[in-house]
Coordinates of C-alpha atoms and ligand atoms in Angstrom, one line a residue:
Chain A
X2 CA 40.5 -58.5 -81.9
X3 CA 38.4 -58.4 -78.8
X4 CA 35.2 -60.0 -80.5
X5 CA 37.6 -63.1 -81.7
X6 CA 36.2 -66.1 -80.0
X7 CA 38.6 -68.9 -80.6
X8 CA 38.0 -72.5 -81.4
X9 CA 39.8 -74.7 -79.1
X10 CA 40.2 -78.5 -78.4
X11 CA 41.4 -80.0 -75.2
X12 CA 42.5 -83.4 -75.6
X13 CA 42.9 -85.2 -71.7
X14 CA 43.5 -88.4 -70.8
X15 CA 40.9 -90.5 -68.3
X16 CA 43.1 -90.9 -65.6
X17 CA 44.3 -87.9 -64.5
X18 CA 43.4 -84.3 -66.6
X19 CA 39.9 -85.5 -67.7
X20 CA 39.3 -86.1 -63.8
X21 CA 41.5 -82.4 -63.4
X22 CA 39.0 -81.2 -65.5
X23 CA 36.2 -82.8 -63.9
X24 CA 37.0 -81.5 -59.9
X25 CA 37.6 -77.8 -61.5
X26 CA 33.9 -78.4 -62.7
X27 CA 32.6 -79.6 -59.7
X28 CA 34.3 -76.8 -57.8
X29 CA 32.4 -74.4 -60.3
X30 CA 35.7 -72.4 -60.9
X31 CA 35.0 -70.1 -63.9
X32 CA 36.9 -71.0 -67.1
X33 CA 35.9 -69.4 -71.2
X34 CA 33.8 -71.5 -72.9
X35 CA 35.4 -71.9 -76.1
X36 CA 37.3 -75.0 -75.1
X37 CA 35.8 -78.7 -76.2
X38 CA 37.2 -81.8 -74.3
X39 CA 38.2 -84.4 -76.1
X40 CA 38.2 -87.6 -73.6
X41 CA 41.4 -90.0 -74.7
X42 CA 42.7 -92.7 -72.4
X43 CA 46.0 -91.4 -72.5
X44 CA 47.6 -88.3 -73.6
X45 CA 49.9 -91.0 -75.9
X46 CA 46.8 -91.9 -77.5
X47 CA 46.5 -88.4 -79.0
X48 CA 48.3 -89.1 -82.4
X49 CA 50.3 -86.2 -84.3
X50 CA 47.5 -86.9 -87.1
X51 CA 44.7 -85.7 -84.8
X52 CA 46.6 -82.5 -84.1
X53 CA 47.7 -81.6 -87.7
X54 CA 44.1 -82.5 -88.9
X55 CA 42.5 -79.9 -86.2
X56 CA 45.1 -77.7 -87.1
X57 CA 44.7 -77.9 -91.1
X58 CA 40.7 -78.1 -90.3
X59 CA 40.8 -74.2 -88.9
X60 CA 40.8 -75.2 -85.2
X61 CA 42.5 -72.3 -83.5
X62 CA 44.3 -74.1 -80.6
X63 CA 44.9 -77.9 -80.0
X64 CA 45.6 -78.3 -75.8
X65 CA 46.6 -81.7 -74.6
X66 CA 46.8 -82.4 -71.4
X67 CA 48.5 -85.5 -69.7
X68 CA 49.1 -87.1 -66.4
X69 CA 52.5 -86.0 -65.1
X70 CA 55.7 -87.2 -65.5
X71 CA 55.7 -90.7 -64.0
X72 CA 51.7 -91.1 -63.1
X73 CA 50.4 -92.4 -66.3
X74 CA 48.4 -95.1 -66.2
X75 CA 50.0 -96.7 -68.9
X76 CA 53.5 -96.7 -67.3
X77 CA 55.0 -94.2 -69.8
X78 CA 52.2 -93.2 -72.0
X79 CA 52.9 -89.8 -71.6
X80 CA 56.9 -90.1 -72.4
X81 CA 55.4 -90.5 -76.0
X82 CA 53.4 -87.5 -75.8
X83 CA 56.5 -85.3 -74.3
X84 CA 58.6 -86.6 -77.7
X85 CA 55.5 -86.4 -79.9
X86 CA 54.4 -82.5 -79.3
X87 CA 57.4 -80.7 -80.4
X88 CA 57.8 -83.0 -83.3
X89 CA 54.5 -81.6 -83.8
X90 CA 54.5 -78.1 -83.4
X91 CA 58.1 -77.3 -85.0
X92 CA 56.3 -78.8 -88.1
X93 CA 53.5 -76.0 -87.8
X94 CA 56.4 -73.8 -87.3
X95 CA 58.3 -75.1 -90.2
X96 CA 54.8 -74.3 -92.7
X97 CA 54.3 -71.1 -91.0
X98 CA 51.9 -71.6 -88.1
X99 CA 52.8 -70.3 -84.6
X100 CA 53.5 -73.4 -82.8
X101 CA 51.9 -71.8 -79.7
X102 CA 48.8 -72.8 -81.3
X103 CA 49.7 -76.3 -79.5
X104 CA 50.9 -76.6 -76.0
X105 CA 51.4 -79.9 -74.2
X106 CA 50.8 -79.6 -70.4
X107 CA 50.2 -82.1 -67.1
X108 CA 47.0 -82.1 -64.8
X109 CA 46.6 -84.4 -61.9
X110 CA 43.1 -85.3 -61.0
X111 CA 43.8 -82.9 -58.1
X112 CA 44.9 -79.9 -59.9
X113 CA 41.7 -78.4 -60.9
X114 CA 43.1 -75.2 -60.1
X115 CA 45.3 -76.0 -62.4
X116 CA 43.4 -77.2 -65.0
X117 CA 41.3 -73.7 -65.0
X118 CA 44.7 -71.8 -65.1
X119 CA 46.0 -73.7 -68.2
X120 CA 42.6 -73.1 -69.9
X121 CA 42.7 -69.5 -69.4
X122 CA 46.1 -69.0 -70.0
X123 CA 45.7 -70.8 -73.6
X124 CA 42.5 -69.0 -74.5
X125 CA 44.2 -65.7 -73.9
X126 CA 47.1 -66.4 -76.1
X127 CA 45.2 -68.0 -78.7
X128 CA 43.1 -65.0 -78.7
X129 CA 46.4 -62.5 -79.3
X130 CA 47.5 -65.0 -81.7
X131 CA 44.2 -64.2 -83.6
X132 CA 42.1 -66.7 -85.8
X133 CA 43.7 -69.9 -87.5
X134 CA 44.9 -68.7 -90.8
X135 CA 44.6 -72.1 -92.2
X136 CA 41.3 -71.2 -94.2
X137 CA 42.1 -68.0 -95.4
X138 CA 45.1 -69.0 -96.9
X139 CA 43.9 -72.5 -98.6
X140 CA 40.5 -71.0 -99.9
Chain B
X25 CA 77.4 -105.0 -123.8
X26 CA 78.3 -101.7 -122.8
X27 CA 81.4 -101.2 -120.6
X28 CA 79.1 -99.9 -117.7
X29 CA 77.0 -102.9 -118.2
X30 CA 80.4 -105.2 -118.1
X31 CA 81.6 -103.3 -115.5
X32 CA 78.9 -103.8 -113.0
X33 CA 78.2 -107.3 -113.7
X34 CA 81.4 -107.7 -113.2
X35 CA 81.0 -106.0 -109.8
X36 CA 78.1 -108.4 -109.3
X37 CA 78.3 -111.3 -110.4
X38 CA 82.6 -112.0 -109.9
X39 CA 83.1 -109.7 -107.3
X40 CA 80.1 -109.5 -104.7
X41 CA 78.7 -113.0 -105.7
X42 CA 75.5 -112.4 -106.3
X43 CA 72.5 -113.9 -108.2
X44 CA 70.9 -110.8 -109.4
X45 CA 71.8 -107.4 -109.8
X46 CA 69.1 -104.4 -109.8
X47 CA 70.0 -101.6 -111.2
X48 CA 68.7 -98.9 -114.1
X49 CA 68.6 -99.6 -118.0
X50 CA 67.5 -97.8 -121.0
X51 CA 65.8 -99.6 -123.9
X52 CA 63.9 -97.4 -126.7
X53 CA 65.1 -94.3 -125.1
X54 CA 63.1 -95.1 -121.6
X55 CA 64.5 -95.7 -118.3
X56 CA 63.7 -98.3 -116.0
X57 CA 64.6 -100.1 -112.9
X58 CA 65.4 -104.1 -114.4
X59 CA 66.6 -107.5 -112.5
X60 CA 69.3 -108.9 -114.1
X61 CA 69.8 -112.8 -113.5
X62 CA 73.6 -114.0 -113.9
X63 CA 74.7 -114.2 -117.3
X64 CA 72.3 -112.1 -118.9
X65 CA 73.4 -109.0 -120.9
X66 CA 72.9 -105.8 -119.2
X67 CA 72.7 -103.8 -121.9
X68 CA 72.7 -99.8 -121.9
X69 CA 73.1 -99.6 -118.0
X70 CA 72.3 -96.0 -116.3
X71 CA 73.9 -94.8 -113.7
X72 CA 72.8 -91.2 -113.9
X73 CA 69.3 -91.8 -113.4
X74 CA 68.2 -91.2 -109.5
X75 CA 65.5 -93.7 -108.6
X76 CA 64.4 -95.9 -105.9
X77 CA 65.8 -99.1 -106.3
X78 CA 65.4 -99.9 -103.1
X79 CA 61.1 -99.1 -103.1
X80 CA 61.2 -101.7 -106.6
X81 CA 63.2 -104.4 -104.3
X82 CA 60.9 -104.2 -101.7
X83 CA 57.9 -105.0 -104.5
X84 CA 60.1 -108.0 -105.6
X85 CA 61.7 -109.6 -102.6
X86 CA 58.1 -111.2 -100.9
X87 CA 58.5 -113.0 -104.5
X88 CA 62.7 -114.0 -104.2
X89 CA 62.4 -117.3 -102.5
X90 CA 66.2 -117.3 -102.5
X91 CA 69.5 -116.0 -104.0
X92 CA 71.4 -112.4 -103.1
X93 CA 70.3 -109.5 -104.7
X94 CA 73.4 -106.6 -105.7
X95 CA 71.6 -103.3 -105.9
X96 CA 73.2 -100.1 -106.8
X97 CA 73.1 -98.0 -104.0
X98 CA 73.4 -94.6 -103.5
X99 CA 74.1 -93.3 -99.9
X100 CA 70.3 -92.5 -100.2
X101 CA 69.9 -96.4 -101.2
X102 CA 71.9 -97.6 -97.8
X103 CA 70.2 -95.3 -95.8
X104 CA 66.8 -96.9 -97.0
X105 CA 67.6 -100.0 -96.6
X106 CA 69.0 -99.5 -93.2
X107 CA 65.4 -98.7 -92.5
X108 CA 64.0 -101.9 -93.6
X109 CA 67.0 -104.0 -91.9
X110 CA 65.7 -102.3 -89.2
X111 CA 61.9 -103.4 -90.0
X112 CA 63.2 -107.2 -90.6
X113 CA 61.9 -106.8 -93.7
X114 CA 65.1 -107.7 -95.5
X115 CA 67.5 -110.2 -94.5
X116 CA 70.7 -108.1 -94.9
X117 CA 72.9 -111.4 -95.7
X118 CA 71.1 -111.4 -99.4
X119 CA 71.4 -107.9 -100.0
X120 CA 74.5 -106.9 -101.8
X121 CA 75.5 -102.9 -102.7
X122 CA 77.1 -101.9 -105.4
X123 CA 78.2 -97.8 -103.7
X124 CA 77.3 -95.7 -106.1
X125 CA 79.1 -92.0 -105.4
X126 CA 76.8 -89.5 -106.8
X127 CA 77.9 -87.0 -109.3
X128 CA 78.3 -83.1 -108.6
X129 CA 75.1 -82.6 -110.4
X130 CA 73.1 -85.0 -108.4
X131 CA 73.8 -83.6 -104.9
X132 CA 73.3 -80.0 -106.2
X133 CA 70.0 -81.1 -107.1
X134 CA 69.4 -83.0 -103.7
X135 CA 71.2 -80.2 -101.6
X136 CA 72.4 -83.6 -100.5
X137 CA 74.3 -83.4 -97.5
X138 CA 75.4 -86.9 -97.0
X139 CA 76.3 -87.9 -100.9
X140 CA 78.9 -90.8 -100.0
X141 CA 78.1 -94.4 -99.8
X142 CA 79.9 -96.3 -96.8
X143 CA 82.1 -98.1 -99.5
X144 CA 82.6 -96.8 -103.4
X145 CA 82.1 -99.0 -106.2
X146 CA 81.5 -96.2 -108.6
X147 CA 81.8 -93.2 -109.5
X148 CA 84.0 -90.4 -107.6
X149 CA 82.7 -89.2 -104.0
X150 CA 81.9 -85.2 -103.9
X151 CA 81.5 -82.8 -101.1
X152 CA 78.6 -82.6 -99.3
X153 CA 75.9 -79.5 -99.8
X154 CA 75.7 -77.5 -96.6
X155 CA 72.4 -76.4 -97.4
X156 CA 69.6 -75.7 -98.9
X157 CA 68.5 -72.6 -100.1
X158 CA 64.6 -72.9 -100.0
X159 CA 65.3 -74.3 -96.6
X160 CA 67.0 -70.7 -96.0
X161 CA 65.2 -68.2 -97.7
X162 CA 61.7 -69.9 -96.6
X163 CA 63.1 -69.8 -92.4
X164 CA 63.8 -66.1 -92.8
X165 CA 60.4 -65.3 -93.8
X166 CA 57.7 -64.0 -91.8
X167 CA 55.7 -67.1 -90.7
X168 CA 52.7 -65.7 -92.7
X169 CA 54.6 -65.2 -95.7
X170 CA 56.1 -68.9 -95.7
X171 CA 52.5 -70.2 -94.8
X172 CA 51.3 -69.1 -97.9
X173 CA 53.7 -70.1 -99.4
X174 CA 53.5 -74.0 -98.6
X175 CA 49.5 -73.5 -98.7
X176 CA 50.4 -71.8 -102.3
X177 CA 52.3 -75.1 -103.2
X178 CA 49.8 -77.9 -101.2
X179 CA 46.9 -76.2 -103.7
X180 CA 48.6 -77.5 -106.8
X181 CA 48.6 -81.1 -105.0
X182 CA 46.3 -83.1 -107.9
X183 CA 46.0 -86.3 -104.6
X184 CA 48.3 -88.6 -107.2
X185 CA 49.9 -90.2 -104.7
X186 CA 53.0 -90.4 -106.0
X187 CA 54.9 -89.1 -102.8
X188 CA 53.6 -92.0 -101.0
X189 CA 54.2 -94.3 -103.9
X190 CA 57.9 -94.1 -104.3
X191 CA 58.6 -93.1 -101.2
X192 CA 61.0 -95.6 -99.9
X193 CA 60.6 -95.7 -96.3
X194 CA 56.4 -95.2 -96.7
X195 CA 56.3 -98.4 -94.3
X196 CA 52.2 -98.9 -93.7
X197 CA 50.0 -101.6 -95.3
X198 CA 47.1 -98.8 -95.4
X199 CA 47.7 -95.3 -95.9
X200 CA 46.3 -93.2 -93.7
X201 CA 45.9 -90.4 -96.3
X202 CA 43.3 -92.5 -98.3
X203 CA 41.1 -92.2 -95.0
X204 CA 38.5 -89.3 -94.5
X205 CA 39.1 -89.5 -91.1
X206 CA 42.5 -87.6 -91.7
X207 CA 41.9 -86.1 -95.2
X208 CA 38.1 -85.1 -95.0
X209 CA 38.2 -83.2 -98.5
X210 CA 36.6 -85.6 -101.0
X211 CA 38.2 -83.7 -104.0
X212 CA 41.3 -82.0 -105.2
X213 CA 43.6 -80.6 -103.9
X214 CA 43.3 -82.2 -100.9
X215 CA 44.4 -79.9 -98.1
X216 CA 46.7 -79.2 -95.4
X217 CA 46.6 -82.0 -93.2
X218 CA 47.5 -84.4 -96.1
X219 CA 50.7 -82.6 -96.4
X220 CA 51.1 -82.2 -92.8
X221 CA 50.2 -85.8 -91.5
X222 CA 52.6 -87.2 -94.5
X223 CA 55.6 -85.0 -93.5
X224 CA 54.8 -85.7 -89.8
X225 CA 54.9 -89.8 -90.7
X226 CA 58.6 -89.4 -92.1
X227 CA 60.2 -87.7 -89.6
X228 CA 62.0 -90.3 -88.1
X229 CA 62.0 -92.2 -91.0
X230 CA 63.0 -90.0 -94.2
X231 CA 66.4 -90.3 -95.5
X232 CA 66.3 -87.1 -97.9
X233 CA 66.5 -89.5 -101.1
X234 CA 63.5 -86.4 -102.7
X235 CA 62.3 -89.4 -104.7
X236 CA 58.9 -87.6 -103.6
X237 CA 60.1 -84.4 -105.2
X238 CA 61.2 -85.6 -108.1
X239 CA 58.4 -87.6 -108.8
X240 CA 55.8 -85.0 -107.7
X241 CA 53.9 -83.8 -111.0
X242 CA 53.0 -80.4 -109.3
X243 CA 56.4 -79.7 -108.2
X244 CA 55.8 -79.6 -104.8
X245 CA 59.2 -78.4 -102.9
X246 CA 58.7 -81.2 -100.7
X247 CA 62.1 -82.2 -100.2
X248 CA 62.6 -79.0 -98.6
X249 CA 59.7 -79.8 -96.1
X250 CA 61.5 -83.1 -95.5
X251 CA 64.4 -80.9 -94.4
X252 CA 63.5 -78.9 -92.4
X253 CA 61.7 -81.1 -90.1
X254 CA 64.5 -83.4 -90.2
X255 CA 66.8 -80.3 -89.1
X256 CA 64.3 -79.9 -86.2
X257 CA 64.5 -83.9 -85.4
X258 CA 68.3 -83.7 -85.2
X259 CA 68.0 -80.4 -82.8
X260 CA 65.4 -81.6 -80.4
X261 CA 67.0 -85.5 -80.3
X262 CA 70.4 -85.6 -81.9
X263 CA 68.2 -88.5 -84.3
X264 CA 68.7 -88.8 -87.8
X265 CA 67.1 -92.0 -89.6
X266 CA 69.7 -94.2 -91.8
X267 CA 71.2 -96.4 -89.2
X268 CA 70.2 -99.9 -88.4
X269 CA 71.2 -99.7 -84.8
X270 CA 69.3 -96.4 -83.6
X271 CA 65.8 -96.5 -82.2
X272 CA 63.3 -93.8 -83.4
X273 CA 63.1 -91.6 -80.3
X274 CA 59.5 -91.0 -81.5
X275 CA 59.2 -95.0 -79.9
X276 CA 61.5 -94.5 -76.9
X277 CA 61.0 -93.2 -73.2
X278 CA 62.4 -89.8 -71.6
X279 CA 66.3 -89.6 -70.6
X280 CA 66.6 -90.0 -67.0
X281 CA 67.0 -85.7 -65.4
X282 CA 65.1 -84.9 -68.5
X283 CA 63.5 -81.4 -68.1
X284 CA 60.3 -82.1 -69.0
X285 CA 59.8 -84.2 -65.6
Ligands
SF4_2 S1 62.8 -87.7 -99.6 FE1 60.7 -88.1 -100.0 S2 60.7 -90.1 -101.1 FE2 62.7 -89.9 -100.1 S3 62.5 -90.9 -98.1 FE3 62.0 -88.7 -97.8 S4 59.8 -88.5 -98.0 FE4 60.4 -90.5 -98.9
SF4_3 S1 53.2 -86.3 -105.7 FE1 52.7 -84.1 -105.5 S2 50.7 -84.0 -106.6 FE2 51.0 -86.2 -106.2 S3 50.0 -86.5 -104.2 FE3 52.2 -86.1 -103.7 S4 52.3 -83.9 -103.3 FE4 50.3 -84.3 -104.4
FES4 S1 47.0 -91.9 -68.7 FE1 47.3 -89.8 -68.3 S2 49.0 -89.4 -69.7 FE2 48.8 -91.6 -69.8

C-alpha cells in the first residue's frame, strides 16, 4: 500500500510539544504532511472521547503528545494522560482495532528533533497498518 | 401475603429496622420494582427477577426526606451502591441490604464472577463463573474478524438509550452521547464512537450487573464489552470498581519509580 496516504491527528499540549513542534518547524526539518495539529493546553485535556470519536470517524492514527514526566504545566496534567491512553487503546484492542493506531509520547519545547522523529515514525507504521477499517466495516 | 413477602418484611421491617423496603413484585402478571412503607402487604414478591434497584433508588431518594430504605441487594446491588457512597450521593446510614445470593441460573447468565453479597439474607451463595465465553472466543479472533463482529452488533443499535438508562453507575447530569460533538450521525444506528465513548465512561465505574444487556432491545453483547475492558482495567492497575474506599486510578497520579517517567 505504497499510495496509502494516512490521516493523522496530533494532539500537543501549549507548553511543551506544540512549542516541540513549533522549533522543528522553524528549524525546517522535513516531516510527511499527513499529520494535523491539534493545539490543547494540556495533553490531560485530550479526553478518551476525542480519541474514540477520531478513531470511529475513520481517522487513521490519533498521536498525542505531552510534556514529560514532571514538566507539565499543570503540575500532573500529564499523569492523567499516561493512565488515560492505555485505557484507551486496550478498548480499540478489545473491538478489534490495532491499538498502535494511538501512541502517547513526550516532547519538550526543545526536542524538535524529536518531535520530527515521532512523526515519522508514526506515519510509517500507520502506513503498514493500512487505512482505518472503521468505515468499511460500519457502511 | 406470600411467605416471600412475609419473609422479607420480616427481614425489613423487624430485623434491619427500616422504613421502607424496595424490592420487586408482580401484579397482573408484570414485574416491577415497588416501595413498600411499614405495614403494608407485599404481596407476590420476586426474587428471581434481576433488575436495578439500586438505579430506581437513586430516582426516589432526592424525594426521601427521611427514613432508611432496605433494598434487596444483589452483590451487583452492593457494588453499585458502593459507587454512589462513594459519589455522596447516598447517606450509607439510611440504606439498609437485604443480600440477596443469586441463583445458579442467574450467574450463568451473568458469567458473573463475584455472585455473593458481603452478608446472605437470601437465597443460597453459588460458585463464581470463571469466564465468559464470548469474552474468549471473541480474544482468539483475528482483530478483523472481532471488529466486525462488534461493528456487526453496534449496526443493530436503534439509539434507545436504554444502556444509559438503567445503567446503574451512568453518573452524569448530561449525557455526552446525546451531543453531536461525540456522536455526529444524526440517525440510526448511531456509530462506533457511541459504543466506544459509553464503554470507555464505565471503565472504572461498571460493576458487571449487564442491566445494559439485558435491557438492550438489539441484543447487543455488551456485557461482554464491559468485560473485557474491565479485565484490561484490572491488568494495567490492579482496579476493579465496587469498593467505597478505592480511588479511580483514572483520577489519580503515577506511582513513584513508575516506568512511564
Ligand atoms: S453492566 Fe451495564 S448496566 Fe451494569 S454497570 Fe456495567 S454498563 Fe452499567
Ligand atoms: S440499549 Fe442497545 S439499542 Fe438501545 S441504545 Fe443501548 S446499545 Fe443501542
Ligand atoms: S502542559 Fe504539557 S502535558 Fe500538561
Amino acid at each position: 500500500m505504497s499510495d496509502f496516504n494516512p490521516t493523522i491527528l496530533a494532539f500537543c499540549c501549549n507548553w511543551c510539544s506544540y512549542a516541540g513542534a513549533d522549533l522543528a518547524g522553524v528549524s525546517r526539518l522535513q516531516m510527511p504532511p499527513n499529520v494535523h495539529v491539534v493545539r490543547v493546553m494540556c495533553s490531560a485535556s485530550v479526553k478518551g472521547e476525542y480519541i474514540l470519536k477520531a478513531i470511529s470517524q475513520g481517522v487513521d492514527g490519533v498521536l498525542v503528545l505531552g510534556c514529560h514526566i514532571g514538566d507539565c504545566h499543570y503540575m500532573t496534567g500529564n499523569h492523567r494522560t499516561a493512565k488515560r491512553i492505555p485505557v484507551v487503546q486496550k478498548l480499540l484492542k478489545d473491538v478489534g482495532f490495532d491499538e498502535r493506531r494511538v501512541r502517547l509520547d513526550w516532547v519538550s519545547a526543545a526536542e524538535g528533533e524529536k518531535f520530527q522523529r515521532v512523526i515519522t515514525e508514526f506515519v510509517e507504521e500507520i502506513k503498514g497498518l493500512g487505512p482505518n477499517p472503521v468505515r468499511e466495516v460500519m457502511s | 401475603m406470600s411467605d416471600l413477602g412475609k419473609k422479607l418484611a420480616s427481614i425489613a421491617f423487624d430485623e434491619l429496622g427500616a422504613d421502607y423496603l424496595l424490592a420487586m413484585r408482580e401484579e397482573h402478571g408484570n414485574v416491577a420494582p415497588v416501595m413498600l412503607a411499614r405495614g403494608q402487604d407485599p404481596g407476590e414478591i420476586r426474587l428471581d427477577v434481576p433488575y436495578q434497584l439500586v438505579n430506581i433508588l437513586s430516582n426516589i431518594y432526592p424525594w426521601l426526606k427521611d427514613g432508611k430504605v432496605a433494598v434487596v441487594t444483589r452483590r451487583c446491588d452492593e457494588k453499585a451502591l458502593e459507587e454512589f457512597f462513594k459519589r455522596e450521593l447516598f447517606d450509607p446510614r439510611r440504606i439498609l441490604k437485604i443480600g440477596l445470593a443469586c441463583s445458579k441460573e442467574q450467574v450463568a447468565k451473568c458469567r458473573c464472577s463475584d455472585p455473593v453479597p458481603a452478608k446472605t439474607h437470601i437465597g443460597e451463595p453459588q460458585k463464581a463463573m470463571e469466564k465468559d465465553e464470548l469474552s474468549e472466543k471473541l480474544m482468539a479472533m483475528p482483530p478483523e474478524e472481532r471488529l466486525r463482529f462488534w461493528a456487526y452488533q453496534f449496526k443493530k443499535c436503534n439509539k434507545c438509550f436504554a444502556c444509559t438508562l438503567t445503567c446503574p453507575v451512568c453518573f452524569c447530569d448530561e449525557c455526552i452521547l446525546e451531543e453531536k460533538t461525540f456522536v455526529p450521525e444524526p440517525g440510526i444506528p448511531p456509530g462506533m464512537s457511541f459504543h466506544l465513548i459509553r464503554a470507555y465512561h464505565l471503565a472504572d465505574k461498571c460493576i458487571e450487573c449487564g442491566e445494559c444487556e439485558r435491557s438492550c432491545p438489539a441484543e447487543i453483547p455488551l456485557l461482554t464489552l464491559r468485560k473485557l475492558l474491565a479485565k484490561d482495567v484490572k491488568e494495567i492497575f490492579g482496579f476493579a470498581p465496587g469498593d467505597r474506599k478505592t480511588v479511580s486510578p483514572l483520577l489519580t497520579v503515577l506511582e513513584e519509580g513508575c516506568n512511564e517517567c
